[in-house]
mmCIF file of C-alpha atoms and ligand atoms in Angstrom:
data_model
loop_
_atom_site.group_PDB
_atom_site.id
_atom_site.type_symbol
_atom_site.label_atom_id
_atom_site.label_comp_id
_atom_site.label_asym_id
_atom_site.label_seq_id
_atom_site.Cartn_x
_atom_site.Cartn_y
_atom_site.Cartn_z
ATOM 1 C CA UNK G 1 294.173 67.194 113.679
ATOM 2 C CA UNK G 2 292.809 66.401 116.931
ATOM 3 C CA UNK G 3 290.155 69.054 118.520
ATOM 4 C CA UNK G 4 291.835 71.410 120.975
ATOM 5 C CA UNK G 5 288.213 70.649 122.674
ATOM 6 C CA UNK G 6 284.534 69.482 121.842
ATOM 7 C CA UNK G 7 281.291 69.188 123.659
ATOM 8 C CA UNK G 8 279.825 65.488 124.040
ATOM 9 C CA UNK G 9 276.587 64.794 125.462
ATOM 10 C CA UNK G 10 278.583 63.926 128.514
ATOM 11 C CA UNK G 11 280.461 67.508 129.160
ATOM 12 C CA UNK G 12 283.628 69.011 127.771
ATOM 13 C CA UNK G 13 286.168 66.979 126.127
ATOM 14 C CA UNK G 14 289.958 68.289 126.071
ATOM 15 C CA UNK G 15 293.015 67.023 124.709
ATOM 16 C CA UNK G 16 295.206 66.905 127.245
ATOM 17 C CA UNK G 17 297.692 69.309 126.974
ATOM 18 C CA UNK G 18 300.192 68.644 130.110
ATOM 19 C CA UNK G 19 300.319 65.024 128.129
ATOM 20 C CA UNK G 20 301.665 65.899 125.080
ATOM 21 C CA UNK G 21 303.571 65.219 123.102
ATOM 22 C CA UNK G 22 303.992 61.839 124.508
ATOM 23 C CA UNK G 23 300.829 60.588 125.743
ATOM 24 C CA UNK G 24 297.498 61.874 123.098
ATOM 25 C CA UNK G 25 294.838 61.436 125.885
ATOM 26 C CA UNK G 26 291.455 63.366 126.858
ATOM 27 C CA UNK G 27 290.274 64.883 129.457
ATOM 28 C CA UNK G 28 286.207 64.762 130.065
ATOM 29 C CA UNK G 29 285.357 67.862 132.451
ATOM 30 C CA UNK G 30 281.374 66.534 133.229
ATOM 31 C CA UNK G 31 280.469 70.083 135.242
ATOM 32 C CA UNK G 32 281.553 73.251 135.077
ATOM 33 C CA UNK G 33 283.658 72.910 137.967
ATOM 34 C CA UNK G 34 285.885 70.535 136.242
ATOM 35 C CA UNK G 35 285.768 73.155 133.081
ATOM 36 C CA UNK G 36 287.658 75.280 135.610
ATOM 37 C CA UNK G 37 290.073 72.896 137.040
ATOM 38 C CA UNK G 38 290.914 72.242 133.435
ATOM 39 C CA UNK G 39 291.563 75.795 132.627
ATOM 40 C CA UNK G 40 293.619 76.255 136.019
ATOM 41 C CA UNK G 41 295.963 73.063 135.194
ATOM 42 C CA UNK G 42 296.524 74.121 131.624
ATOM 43 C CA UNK G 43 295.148 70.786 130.309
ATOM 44 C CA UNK G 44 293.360 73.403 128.390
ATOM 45 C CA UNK G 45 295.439 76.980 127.235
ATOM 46 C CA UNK G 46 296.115 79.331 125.206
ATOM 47 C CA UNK G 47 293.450 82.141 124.668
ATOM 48 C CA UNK G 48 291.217 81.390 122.379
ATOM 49 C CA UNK G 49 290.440 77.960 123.393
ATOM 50 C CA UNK G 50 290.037 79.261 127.202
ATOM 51 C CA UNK G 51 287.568 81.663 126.486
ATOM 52 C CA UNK G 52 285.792 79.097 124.234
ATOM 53 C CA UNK G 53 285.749 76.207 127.046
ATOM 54 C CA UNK G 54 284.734 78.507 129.300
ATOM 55 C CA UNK G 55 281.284 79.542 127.312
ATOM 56 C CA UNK G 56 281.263 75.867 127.165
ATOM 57 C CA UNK G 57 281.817 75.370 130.911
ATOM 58 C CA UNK G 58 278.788 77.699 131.451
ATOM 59 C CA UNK G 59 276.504 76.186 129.223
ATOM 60 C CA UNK G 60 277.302 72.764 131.289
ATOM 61 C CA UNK G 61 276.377 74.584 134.242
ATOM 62 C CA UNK G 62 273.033 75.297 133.125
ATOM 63 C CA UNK G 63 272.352 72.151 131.786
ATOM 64 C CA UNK G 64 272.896 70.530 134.942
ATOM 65 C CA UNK G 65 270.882 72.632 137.268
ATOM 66 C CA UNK G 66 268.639 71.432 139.675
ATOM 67 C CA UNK G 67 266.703 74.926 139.628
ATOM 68 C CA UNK G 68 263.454 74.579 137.987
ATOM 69 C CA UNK G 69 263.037 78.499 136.232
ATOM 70 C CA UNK G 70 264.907 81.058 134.538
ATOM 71 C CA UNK G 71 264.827 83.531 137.821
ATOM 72 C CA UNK G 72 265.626 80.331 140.187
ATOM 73 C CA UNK G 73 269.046 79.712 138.491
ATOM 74 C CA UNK G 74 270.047 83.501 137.887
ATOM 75 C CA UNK G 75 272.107 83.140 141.043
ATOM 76 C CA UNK G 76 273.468 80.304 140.596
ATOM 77 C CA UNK G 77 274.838 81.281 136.841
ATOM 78 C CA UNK G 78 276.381 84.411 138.535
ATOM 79 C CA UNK G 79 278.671 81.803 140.570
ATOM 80 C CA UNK G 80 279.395 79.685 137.452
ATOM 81 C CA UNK G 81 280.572 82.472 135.988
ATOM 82 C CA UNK G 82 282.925 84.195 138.537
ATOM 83 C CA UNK G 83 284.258 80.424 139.013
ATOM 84 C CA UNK G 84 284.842 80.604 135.796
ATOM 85 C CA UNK G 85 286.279 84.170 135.555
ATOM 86 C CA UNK G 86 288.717 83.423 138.801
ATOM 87 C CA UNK G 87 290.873 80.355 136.612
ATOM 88 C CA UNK G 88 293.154 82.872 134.748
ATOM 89 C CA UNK G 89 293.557 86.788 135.095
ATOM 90 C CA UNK G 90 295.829 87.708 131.760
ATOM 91 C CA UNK G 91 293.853 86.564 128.859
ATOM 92 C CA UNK G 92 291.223 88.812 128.375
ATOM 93 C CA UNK G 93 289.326 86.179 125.533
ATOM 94 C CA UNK G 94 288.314 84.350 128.928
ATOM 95 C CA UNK G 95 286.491 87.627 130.062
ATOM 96 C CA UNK G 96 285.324 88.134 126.502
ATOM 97 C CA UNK G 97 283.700 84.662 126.627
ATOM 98 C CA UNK G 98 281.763 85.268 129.908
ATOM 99 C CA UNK G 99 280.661 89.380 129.466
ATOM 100 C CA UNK G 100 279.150 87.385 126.080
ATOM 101 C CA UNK G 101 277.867 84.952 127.827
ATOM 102 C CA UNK G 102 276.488 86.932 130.451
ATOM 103 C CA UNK G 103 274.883 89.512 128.088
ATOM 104 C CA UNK G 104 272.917 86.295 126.394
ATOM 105 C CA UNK G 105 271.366 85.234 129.791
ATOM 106 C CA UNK G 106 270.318 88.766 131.098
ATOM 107 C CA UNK G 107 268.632 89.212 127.452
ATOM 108 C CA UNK G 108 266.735 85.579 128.086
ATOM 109 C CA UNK G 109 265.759 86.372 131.817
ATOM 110 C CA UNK G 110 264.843 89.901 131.003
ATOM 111 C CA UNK G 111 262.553 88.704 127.910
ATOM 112 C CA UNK G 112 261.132 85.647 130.640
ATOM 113 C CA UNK G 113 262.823 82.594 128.268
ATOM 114 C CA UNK G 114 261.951 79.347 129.901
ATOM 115 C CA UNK G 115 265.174 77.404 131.204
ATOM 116 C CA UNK G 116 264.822 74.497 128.704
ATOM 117 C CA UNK G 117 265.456 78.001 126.037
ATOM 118 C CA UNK G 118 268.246 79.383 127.918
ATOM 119 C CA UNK G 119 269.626 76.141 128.266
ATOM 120 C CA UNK G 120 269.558 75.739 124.350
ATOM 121 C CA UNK G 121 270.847 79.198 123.755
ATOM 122 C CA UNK G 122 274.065 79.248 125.882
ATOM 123 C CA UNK G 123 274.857 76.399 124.340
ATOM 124 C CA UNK G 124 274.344 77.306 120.791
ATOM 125 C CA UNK G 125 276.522 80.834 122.003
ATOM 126 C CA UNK G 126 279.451 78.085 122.885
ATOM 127 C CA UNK G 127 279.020 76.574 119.800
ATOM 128 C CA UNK G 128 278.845 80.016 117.716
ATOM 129 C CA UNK G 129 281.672 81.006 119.362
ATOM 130 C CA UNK G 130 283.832 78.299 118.642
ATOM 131 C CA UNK G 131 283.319 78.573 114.615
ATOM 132 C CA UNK G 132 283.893 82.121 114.884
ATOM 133 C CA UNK G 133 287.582 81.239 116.348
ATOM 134 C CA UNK G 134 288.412 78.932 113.787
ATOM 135 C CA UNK G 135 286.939 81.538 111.018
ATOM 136 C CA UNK G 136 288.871 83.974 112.473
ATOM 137 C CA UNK G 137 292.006 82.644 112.623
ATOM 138 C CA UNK G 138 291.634 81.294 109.038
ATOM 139 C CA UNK G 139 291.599 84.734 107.988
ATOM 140 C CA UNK G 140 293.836 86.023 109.899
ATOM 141 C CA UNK G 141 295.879 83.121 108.768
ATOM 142 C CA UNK G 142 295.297 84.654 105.217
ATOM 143 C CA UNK G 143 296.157 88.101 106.119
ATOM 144 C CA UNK G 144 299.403 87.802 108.188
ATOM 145 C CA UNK G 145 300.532 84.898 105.678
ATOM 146 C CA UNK G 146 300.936 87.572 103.059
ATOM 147 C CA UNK G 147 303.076 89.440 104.946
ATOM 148 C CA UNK G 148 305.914 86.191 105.755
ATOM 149 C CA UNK G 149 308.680 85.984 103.122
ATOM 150 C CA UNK G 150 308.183 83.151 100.148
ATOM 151 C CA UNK G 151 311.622 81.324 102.091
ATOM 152 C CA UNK G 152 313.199 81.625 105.311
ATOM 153 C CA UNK G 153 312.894 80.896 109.057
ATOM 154 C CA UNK G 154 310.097 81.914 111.340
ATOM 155 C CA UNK G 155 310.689 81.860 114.947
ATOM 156 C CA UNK G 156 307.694 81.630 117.572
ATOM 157 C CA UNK G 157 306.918 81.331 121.007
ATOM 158 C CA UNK G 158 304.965 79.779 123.373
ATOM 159 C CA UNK G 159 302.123 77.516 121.164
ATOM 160 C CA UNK G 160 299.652 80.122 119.354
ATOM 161 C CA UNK G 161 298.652 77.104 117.486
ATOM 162 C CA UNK G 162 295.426 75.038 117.063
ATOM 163 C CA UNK G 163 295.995 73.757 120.498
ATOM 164 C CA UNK G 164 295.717 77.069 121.689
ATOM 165 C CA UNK G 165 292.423 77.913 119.642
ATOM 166 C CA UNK G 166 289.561 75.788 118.647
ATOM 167 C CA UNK G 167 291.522 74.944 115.492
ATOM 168 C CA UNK G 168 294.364 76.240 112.827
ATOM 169 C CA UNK G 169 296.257 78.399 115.578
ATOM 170 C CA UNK G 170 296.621 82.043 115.312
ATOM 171 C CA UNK G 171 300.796 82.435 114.951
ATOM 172 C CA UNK G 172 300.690 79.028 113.540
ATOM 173 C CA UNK G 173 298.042 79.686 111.417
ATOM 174 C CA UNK G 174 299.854 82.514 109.716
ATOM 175 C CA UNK G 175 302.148 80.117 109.428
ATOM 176 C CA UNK G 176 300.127 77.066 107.845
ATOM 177 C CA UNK G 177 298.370 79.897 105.276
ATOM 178 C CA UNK G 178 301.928 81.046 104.281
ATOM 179 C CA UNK G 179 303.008 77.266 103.795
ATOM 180 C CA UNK G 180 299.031 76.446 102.292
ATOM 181 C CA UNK G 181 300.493 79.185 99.579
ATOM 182 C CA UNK G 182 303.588 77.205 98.428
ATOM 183 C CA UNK G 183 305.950 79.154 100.892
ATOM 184 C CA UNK G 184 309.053 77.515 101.974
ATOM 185 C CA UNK G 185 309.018 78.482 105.375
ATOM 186 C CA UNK G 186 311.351 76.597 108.423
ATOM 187 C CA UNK G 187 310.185 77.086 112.178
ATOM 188 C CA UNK G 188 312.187 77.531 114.749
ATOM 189 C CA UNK G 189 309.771 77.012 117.942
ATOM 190 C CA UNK G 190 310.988 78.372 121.208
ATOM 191 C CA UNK G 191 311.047 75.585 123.656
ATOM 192 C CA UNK G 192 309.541 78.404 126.197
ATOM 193 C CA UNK G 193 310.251 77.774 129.593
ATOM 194 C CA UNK G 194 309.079 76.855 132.087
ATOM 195 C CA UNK G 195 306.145 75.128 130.622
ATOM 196 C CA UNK G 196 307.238 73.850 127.539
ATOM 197 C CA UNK G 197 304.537 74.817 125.227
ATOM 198 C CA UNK G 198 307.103 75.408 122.187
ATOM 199 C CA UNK G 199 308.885 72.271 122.924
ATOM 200 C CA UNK G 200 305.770 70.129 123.685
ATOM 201 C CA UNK G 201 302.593 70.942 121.667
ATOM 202 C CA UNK G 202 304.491 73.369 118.692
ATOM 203 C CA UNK G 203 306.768 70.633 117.641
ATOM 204 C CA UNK G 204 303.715 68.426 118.049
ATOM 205 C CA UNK G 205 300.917 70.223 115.853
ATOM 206 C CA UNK G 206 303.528 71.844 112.942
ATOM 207 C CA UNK G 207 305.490 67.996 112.626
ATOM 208 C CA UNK G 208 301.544 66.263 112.340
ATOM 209 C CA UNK G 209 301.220 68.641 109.459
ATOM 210 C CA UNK G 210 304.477 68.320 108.106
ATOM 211 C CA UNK G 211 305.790 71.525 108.226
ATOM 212 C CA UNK G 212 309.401 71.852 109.205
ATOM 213 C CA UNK G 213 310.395 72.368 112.332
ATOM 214 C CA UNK G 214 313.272 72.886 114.940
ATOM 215 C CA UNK G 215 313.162 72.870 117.958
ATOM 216 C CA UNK G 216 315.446 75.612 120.090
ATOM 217 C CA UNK G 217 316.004 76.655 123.549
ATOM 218 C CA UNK G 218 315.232 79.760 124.586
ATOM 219 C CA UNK G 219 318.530 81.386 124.922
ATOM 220 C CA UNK G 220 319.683 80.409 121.519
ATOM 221 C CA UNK G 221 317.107 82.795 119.058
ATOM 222 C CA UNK G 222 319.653 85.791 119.374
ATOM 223 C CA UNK G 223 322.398 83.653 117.976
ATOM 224 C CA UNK G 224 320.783 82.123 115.417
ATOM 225 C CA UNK G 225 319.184 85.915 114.679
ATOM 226 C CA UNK G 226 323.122 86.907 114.241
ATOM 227 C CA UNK G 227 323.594 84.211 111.905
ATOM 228 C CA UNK G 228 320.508 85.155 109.628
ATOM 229 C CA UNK G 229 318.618 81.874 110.381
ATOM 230 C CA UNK G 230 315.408 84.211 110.781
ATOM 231 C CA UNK G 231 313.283 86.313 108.490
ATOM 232 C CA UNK G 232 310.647 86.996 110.708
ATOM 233 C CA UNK G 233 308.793 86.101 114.309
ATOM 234 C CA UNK G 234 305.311 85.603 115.097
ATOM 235 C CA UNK G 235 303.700 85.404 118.249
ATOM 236 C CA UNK G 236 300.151 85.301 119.392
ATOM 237 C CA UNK G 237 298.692 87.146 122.340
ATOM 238 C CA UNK G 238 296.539 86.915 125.679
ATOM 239 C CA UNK G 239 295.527 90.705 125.514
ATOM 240 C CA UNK G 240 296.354 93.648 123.263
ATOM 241 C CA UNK G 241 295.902 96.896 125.127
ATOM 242 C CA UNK G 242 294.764 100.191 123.738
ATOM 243 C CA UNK G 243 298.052 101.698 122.875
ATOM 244 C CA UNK G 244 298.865 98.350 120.847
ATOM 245 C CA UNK G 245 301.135 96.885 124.109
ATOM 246 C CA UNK G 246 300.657 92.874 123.916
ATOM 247 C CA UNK G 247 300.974 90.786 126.656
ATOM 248 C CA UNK G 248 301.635 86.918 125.856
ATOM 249 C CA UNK G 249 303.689 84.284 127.355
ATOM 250 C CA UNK G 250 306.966 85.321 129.144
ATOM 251 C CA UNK G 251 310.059 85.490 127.454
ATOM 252 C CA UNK G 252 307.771 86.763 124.312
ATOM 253 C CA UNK G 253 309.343 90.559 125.227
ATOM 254 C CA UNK G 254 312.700 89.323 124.830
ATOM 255 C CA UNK G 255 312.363 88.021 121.483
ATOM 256 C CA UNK G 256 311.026 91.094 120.165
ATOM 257 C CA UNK G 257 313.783 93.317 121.425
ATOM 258 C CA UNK G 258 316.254 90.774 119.662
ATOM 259 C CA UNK G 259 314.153 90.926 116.682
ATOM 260 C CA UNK G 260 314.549 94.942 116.491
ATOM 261 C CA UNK G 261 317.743 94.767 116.931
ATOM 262 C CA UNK G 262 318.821 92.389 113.902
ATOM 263 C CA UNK G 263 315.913 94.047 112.130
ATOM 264 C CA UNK G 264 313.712 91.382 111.980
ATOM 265 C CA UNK G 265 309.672 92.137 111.084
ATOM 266 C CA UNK G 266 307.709 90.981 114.712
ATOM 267 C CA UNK G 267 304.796 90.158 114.173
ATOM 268 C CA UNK G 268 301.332 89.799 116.688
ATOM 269 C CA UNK G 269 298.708 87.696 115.542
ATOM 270 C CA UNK G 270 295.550 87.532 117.116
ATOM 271 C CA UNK G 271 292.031 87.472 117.368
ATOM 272 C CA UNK G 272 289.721 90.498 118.060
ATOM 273 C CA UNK G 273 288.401 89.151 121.666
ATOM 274 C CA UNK G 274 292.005 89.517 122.602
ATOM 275 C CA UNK G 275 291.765 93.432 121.704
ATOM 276 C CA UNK G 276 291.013 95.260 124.895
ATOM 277 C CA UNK G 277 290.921 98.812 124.594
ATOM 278 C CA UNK G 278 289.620 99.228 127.990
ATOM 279 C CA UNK G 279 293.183 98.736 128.993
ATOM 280 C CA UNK G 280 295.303 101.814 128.065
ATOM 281 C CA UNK G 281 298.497 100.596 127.859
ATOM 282 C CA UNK G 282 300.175 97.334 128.805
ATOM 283 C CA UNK G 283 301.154 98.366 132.503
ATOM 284 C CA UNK G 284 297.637 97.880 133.461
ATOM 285 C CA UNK G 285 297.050 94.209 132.220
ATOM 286 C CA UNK G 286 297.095 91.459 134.931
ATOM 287 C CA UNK G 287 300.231 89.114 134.850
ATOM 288 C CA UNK G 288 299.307 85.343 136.299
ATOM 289 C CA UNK G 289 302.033 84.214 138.820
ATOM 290 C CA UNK G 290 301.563 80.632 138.482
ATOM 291 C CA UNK G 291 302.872 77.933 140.648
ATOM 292 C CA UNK G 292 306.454 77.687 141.803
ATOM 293 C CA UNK G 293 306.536 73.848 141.001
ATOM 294 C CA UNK G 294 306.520 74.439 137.021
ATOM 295 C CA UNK G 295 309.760 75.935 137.809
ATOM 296 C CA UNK G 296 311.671 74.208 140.647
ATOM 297 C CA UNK G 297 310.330 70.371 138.882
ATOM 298 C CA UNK G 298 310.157 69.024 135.634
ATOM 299 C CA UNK G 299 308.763 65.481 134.688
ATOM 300 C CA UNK G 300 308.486 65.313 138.389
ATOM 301 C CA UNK G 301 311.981 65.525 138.826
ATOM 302 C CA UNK G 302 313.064 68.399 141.328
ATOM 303 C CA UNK G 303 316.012 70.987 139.278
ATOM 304 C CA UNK G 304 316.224 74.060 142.030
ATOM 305 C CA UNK G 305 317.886 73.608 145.949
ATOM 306 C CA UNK G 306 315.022 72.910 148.338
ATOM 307 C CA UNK G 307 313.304 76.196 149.727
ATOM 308 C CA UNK G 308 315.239 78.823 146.758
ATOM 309 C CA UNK G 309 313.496 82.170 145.820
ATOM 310 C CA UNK G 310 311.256 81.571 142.478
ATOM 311 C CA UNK G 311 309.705 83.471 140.572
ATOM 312 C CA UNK G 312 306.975 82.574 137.428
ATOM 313 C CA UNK G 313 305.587 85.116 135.912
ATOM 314 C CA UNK G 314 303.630 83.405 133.645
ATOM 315 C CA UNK G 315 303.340 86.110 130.770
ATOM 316 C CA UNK G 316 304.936 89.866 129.971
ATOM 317 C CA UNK G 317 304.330 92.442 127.947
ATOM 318 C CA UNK G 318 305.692 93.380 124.385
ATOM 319 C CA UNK G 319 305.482 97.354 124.185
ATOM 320 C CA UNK G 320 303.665 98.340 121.096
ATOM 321 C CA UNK G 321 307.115 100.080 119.871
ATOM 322 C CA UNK G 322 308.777 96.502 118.882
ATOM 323 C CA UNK G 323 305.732 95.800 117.210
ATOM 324 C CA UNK G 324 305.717 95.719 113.115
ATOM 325 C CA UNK G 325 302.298 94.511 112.884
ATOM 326 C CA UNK G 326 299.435 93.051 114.542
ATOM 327 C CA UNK G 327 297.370 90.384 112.542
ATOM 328 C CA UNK G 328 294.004 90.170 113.310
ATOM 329 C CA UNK G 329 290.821 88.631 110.977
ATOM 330 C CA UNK G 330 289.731 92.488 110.419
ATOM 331 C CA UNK G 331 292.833 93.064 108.819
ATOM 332 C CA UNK G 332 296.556 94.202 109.399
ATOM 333 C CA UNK G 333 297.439 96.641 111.689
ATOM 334 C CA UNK G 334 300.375 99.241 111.962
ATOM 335 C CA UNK G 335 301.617 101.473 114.202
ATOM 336 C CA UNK G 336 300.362 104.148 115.648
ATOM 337 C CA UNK G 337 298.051 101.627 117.360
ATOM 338 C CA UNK G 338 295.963 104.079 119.632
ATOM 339 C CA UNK G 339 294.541 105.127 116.131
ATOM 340 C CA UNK G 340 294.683 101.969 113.730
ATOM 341 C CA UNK G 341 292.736 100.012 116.830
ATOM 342 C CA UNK G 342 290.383 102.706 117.239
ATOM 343 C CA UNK G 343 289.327 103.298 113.617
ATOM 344 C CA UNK G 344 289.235 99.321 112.924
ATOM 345 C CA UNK G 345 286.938 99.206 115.851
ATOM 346 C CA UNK G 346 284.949 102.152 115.049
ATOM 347 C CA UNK G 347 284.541 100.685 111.053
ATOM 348 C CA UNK G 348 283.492 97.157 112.338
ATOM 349 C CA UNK G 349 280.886 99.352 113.985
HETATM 350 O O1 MRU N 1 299.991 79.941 129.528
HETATM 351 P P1 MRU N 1 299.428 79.626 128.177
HETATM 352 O O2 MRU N 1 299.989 78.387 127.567
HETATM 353 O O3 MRU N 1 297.920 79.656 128.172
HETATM 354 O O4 MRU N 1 299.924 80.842 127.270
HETATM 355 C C1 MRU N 1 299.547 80.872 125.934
HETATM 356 C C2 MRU N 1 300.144 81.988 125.180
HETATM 357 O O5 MRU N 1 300.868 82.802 125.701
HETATM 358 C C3 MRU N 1 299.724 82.116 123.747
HETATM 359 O O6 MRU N 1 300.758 82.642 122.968
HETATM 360 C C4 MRU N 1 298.508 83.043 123.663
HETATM 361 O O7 MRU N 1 297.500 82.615 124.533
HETATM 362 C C5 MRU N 1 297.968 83.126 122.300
HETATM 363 S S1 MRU N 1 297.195 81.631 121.831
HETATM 364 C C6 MRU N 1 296.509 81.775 120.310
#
């Protein structure tokens, strides 16, 4: 599989996700600025990996300062960082990222590290951070795979996949541990509009590995619910609030109410730095209203009358009622989430 992204000598290298499945070429983001712009145009998305490139995006920033101490670039790493924290408001793994980040630096400054040390140690945070991803969603690849049937279809939505992480996929790699176990499972991928990812990278990464997969469009999962094509959903997630609500990519909401009502298991898989139990419950997590163009164009090719009302909510939020599980690589959780998040917090200590 090609990396999601990778560091290089020269900056940040990204597969470029508005390019695929068509066109496998890279983006090279050589400041931290460019990091950004990456995040903001989606050639990079997906939680995980945007919390990852952005601890990479900040250890590019300090590599390429022209400040000459510790103390002298302390201002200009706060900037870096709310650059950074300004690309996308829902996923909370991108705030994750920098608070970790941050924490690092204020340690080095406070302890008087030279900048050829701090320099070093962001970047070996980046790095850290982006093994811990793929660990994590290996496990939790182990964990929620248990929990799929040993035949059926799995619906998803959106790409939770290694293009969304720094490798194996959180959704997807529930799926791939379920299929690694000799189960015979068919996905049915959301095409998820208005961006395609289900359509585009989904199809993409599960056909490179040879797992099967169809592609449908987003009004047809009900009907092929109905018709018992489906034996389970999962989904991944760009921020799990307190009470268990999930927000992830729109039309993800929708999917889980069909799924109650033809009794189908929904399942949430998804890393711990996309638990945020500073948020209560899901009405106080930050949707992204992205631009009107992903909606009104596609392939450059205008669908909508000139000057119509659009709206693109880019995400929503699942409440933590249609949930039957949530998958993370500390384990499963069930409902009541207030407590099961709270106690698997408190025991990770
Ligand atoms: O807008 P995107 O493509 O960044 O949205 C991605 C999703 O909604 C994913 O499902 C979520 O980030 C989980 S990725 C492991």
């Amino acid at each position: 599989m090609i990396p999601t992204l990778s560091w290089t000598p020269e900056g940040v290298r990204f597969i470029d996700q508005t390019r695929l499945p068509l066109e496998e070429s890279f983006v090279l983001a050589t400041s931290y600025e460019q990091v950004a712009e990456a995040i903001v145009t989606m050639v990079v998305r997906g939680a995980p990996a945007i919390g990852v490139s952005a601890a990479y995006g900040m250890a590019l920033g300090a590599k390429q300062t022209k400040a000459k101490t510790t103390e002298e670039f302390a201002p200009e790493f706060d900037k870096i960082c709310a650059r950074l924290a300004g690309t996308r408001p829902t996923a909370v793994n991108l705030f994750w990222a920098i608070d970790r980040m941050k924490g690092l630096f204020a340690n080095l400054l406070s302890s008087g590290a030279t900048l050829n040390q701090v320099q070093g140690r962001l970047l070996a945070e980046a790095h850290a951070m982006y093994e811990e991803d793929i660990a994590a969603c290996k496990t939790m690849g182990a964990f929620g795979g248990a929990l799929l049937p040993e035949e059926g279809g799995v619906l998803t939505h959106c790409n939770a996949g290694a293009l969304a992480t720094c490798g194996y996929g959180t959704a997807l790699g529930v799926i791939r541990s379920a299929v690694e176990k000799g189960k015979r499972i068919h996905v049915f991928a959301d095409e998820t509009r208005p961006f395609l990812q289900g359509a585009r990278l989904t199809a993409w990464e599960l056909m490179a590995d040879g797992i099967p997969t169809t592609v449908i469009c987003d009004n047809m999962a009900a009907s092929l619910m109905k018709a018992g094509k489906i034996q389970a959903v999962v989904v991944g997630a760009d921020r799990i609030a307190a009470n268990g609500d999930a927000a992830n990519k729109i039309g993800t909401y929708s999917v889980a109410i069909l799924a109650k009502e033809h009794g189908i298991p929904f399942y949430v898989a998804a890393p711990w730095s996309t638990i945020d139990l500073a948020t209560k419950t899901g009405d106080a997590i930050p949707i992204e209203e992205r631009p009107r163009i992903e909606v009104t164009h596609h392939g450059g090719k205008q669908l909508t009358p000139n000057g119509v009302g659009i709206c693109n909510p880019a995400f929503d939020v699942t409440p933590a009622k249609y949930i039957t599980a949530i998958i993370t690589e500390r384990g499963v959780l069930r409902a009541p989430y207030t407590e099961s998040l709270k106690q698997m917090e408190l025991a990770a200590g």
